Short mmCIF file of C-alpha atoms and ligand atoms in Angstrom, two decimals:
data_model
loop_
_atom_site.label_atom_id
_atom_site.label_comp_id
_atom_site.label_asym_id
_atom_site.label_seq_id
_atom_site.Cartn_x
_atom_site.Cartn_y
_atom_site.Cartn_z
CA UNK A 226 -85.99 145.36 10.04
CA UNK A 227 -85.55 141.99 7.24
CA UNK A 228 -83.97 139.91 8.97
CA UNK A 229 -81.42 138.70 6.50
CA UNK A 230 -79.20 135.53 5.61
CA UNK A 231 -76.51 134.92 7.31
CA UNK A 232 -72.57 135.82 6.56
CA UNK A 233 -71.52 132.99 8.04
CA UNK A 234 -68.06 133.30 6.73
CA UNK A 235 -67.09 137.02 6.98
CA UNK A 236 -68.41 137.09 10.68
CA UNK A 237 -66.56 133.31 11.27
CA UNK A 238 -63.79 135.30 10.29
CA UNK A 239 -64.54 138.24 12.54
CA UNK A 240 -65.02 136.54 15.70
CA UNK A 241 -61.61 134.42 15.03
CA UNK A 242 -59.82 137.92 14.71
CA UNK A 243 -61.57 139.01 17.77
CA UNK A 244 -60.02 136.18 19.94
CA UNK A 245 -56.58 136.84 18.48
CA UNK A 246 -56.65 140.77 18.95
CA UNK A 247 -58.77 141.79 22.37
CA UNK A 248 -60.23 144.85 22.09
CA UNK A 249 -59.61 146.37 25.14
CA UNK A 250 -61.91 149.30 26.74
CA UNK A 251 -60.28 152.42 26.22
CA UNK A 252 -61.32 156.13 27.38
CA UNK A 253 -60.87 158.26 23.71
CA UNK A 254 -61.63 161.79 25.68
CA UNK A 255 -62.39 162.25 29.74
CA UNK A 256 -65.51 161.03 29.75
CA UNK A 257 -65.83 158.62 26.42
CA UNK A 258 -65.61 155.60 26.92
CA UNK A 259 -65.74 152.29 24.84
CA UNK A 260 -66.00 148.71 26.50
CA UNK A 261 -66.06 146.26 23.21
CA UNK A 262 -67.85 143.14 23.63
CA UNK A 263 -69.84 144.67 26.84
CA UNK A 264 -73.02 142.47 25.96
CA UNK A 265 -72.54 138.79 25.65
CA UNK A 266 -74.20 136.28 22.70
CA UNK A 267 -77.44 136.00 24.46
CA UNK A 268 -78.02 139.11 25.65
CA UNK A 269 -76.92 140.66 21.96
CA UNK A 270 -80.10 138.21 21.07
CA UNK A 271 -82.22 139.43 23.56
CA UNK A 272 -81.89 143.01 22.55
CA UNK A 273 -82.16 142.55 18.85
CA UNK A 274 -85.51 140.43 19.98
CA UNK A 275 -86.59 143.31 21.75
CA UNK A 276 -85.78 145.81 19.31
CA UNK A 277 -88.26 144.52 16.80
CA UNK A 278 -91.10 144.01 18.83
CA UNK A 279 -90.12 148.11 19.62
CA UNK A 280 -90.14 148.35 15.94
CA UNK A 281 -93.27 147.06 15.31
CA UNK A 282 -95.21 149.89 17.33
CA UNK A 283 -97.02 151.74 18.36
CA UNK A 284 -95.08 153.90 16.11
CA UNK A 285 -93.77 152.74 12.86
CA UNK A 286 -90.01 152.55 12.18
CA UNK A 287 -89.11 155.35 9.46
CA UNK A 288 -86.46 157.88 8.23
CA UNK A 289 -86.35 160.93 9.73
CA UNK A 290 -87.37 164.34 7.24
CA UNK A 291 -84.98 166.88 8.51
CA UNK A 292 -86.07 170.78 8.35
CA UNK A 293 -83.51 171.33 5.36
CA UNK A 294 -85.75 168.51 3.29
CA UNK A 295 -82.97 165.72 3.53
CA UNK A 296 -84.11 162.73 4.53
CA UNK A 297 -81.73 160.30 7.08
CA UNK A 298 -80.59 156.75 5.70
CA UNK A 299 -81.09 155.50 9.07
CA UNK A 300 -84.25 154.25 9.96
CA UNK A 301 -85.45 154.80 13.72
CA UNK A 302 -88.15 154.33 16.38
CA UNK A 303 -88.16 156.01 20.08
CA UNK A 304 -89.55 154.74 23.21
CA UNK A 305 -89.92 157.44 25.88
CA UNK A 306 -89.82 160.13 24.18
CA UNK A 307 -90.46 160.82 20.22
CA UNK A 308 -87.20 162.30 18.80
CA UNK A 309 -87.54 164.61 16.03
CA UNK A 310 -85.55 167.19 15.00
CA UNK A 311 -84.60 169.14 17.03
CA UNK A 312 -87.27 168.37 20.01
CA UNK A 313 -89.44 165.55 22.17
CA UNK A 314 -92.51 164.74 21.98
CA UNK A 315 -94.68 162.07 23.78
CA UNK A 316 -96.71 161.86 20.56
CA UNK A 317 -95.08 160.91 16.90
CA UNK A 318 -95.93 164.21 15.37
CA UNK A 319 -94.21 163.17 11.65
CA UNK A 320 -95.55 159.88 11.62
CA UNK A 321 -98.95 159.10 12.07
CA UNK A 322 -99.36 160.78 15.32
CA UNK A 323 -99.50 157.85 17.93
CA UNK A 324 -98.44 158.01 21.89
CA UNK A 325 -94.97 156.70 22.16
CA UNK A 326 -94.40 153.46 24.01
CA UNK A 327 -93.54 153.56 27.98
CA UNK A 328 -89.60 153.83 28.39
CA UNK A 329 -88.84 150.12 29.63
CA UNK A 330 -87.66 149.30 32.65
CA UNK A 331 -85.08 146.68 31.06
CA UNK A 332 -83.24 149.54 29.45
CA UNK A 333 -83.25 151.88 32.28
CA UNK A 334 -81.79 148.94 34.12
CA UNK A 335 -79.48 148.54 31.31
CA UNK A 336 -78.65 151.83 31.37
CA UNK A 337 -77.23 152.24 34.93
CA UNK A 338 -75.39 148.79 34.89
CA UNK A 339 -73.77 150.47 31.64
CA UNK A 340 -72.91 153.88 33.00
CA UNK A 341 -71.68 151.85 36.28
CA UNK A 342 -69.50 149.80 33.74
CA UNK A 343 -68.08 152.87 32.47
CA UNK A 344 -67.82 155.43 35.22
CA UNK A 345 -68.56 153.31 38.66
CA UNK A 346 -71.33 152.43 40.85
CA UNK A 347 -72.18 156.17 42.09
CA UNK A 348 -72.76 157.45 38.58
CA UNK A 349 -74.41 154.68 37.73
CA UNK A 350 -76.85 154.74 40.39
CA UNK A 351 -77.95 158.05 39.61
CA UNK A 352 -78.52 157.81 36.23
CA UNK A 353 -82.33 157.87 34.90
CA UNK A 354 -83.02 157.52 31.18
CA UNK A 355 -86.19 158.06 30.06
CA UNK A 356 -85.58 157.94 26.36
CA UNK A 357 -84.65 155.64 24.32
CA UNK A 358 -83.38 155.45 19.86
CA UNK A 359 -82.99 152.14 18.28
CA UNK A 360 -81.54 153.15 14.99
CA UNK A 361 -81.83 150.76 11.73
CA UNK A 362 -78.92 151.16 9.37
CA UNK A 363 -79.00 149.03 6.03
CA UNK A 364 -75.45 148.44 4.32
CA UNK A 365 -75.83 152.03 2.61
CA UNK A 366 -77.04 153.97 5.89
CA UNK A 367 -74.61 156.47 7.68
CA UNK A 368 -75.31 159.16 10.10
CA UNK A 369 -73.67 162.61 9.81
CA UNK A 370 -71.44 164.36 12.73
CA UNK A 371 -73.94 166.03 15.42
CA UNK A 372 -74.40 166.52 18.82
CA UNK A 373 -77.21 164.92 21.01
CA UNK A 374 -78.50 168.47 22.56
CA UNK A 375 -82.17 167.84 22.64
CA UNK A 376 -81.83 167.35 26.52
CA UNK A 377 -81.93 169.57 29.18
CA UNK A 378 -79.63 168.08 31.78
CA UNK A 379 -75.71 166.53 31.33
CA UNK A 380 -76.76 162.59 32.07
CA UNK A 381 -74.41 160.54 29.47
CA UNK A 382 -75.38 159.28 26.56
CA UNK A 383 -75.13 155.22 26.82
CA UNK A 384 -74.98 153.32 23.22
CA UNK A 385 -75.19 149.90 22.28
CA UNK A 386 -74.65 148.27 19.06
CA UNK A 387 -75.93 145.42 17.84
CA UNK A 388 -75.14 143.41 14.30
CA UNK A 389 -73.26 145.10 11.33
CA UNK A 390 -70.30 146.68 12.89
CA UNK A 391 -69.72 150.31 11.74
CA UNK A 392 -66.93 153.18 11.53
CA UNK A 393 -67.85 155.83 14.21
CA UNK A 394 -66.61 159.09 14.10
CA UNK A 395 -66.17 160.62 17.74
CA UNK A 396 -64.84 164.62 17.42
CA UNK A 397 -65.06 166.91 19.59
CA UNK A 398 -67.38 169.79 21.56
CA UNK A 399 -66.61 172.87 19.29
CA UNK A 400 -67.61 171.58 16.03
CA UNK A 401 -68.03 168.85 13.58
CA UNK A 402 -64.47 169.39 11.98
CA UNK A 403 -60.71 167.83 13.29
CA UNK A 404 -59.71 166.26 16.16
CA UNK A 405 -61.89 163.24 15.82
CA UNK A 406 -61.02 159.18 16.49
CA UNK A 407 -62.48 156.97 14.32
CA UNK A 408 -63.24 153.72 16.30
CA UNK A 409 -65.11 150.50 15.50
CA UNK A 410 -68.33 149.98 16.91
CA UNK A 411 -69.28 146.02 16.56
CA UNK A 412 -71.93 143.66 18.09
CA UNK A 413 -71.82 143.84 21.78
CA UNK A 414 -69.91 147.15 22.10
CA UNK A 415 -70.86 149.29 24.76
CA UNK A 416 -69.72 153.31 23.66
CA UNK A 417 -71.14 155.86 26.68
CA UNK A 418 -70.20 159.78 26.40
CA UNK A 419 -71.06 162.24 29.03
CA UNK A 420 -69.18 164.72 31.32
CA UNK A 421 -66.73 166.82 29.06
CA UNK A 422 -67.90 164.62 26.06
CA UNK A 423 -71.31 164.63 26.60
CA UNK A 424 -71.93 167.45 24.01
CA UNK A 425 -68.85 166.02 21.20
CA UNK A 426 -69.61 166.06 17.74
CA UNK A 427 -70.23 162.61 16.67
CA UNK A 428 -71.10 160.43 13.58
CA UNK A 429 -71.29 157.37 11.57
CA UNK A 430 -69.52 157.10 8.20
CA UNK A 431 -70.39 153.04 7.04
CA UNK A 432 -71.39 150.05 8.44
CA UNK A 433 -68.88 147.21 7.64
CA UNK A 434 -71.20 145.00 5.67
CA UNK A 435 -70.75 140.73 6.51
CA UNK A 436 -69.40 141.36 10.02
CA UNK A 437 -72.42 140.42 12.46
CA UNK A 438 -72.16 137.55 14.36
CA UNK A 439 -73.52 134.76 13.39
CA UNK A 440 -76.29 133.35 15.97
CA UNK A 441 -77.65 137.01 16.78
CA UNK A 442 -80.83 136.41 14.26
CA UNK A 443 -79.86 140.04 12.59
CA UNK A 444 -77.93 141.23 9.79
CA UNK A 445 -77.77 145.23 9.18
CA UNK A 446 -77.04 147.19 12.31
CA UNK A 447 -78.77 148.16 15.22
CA UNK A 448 -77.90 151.21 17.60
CA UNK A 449 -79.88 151.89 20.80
CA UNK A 450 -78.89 155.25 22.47
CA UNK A 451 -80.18 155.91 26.31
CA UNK A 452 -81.22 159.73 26.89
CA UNK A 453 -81.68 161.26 30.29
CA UNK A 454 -84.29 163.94 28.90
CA UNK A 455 -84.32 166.11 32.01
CA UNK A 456 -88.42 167.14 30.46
CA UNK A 457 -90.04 165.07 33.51
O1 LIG B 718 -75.58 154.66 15.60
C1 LIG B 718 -74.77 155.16 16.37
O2 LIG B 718 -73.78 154.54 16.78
C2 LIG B 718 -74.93 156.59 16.82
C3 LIG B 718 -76.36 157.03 16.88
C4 LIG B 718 -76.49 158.46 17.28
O3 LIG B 718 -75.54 159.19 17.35
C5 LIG B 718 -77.82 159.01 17.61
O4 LIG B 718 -78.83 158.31 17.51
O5 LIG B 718 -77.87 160.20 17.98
FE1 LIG B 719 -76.04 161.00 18.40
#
């Protein structure tokens, strides 16, 4: 992940906006919900410090090969569990082979306070991750509509974006066409889909190059998405 100069004046710009216009959490379907600005400045820095010390192995950061030869623009790394398509392994069979890093226990604490946050203190006591994506996207990098359906039980999915903000798409459980909401996803936004939305279609068109904060150390975006796998 470069770390990259800053855009002082597009994000100065940004965070002005943000204190004129709150973004206030809003539930888009029963069950997705988005709470903008859930992580504060220095957590936002903690996470992108984290995130390249995860990128830096034991597996390398790279762009997923999918079966119909494409190749992802987003570049990712998995703790927990190796995603691939469309499976888990504890082992990084497309790249190089080595054991995955140990889930952390910072993000499965993360990950309750966050489903808490969203759905209340039962649900969020419950909840277990034990996988984890942090996905790279450079300026050009998008992510088509999919669902996450690689796991075997209904835990929500919790996201949190750090950097760039982006345009994410967020349909719905039939397919990848209309109804969808297109919502912005920016640095410290908190998006977690489970219940009737766990298995919604969902995508990213663009990344809104020149809108990360200043002070986060991090230009280009940064997603991490919390999996209950249900594989044990
Ligand atoms: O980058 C995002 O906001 C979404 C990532 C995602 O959908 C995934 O990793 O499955
Ligand atoms: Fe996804």
């Amino acid at each position: 992940m470069p770390a990259a100069p800053g855009a002082e004046h597009n994000s100065g710009v940004t965070e002005a906006f943000d204190a004129l216009i709150p973004r206030p959490r809003r539930e888009l379907a029963p069950g997705a919900v988005h709470l903008p600005g859930w992580l504060d400045a220095g957590r936002q820095r903690e996470l992108v410090g984290l995130c390249r010390s995860w990128a830096s192995g034991p597996v390398p950061m790279r762009a997923v090969k999918m079966p119909n030869g494409g190749v992802m623009s987003v570049r990712s790394v998995s703790l927990g569990w190796h995603w691939l398509p469309y499976r888990y392994s504890r082992t990084a069979d497309d790249v190089g082979g080595a054991a995955v890093a140990p889930f952390p226990d910072v993000l499965g604490d993360l990950g309750r306070e966050a489903v808490e946050a969203a759905y209340g203190p039962d649900e969020g006591s419950r909840y277990e991750p034990d996988a984890a994506l942090i996905n790279y996207y450079d300026d050009a990098a998008k992510m088509g509509m999919h669902q996450d359906r690689e796991e075997r039980v209904n835990a929500p999915v919790v996201s949190l974006s750090l950097g760039t903000a982006c345009t994410f798409r967020f349909g719905n459980t039939e397919n990848r066409n209309r109804p969808w909401q297109d919502v912005e996803l920016a640095s410290g936004d908190l998006f977690v889909f489970g219940g009737p939305s766990r298995f919604a279609y969902h995508g990213v068109l663009r990344t809104l190059p020149g809108t990360a904060p200043t002070g986060i150390g991090f230009e280009g975006r940064l997603n991490i998405t919390l999996r209950q796998t249900g594989l044990g």
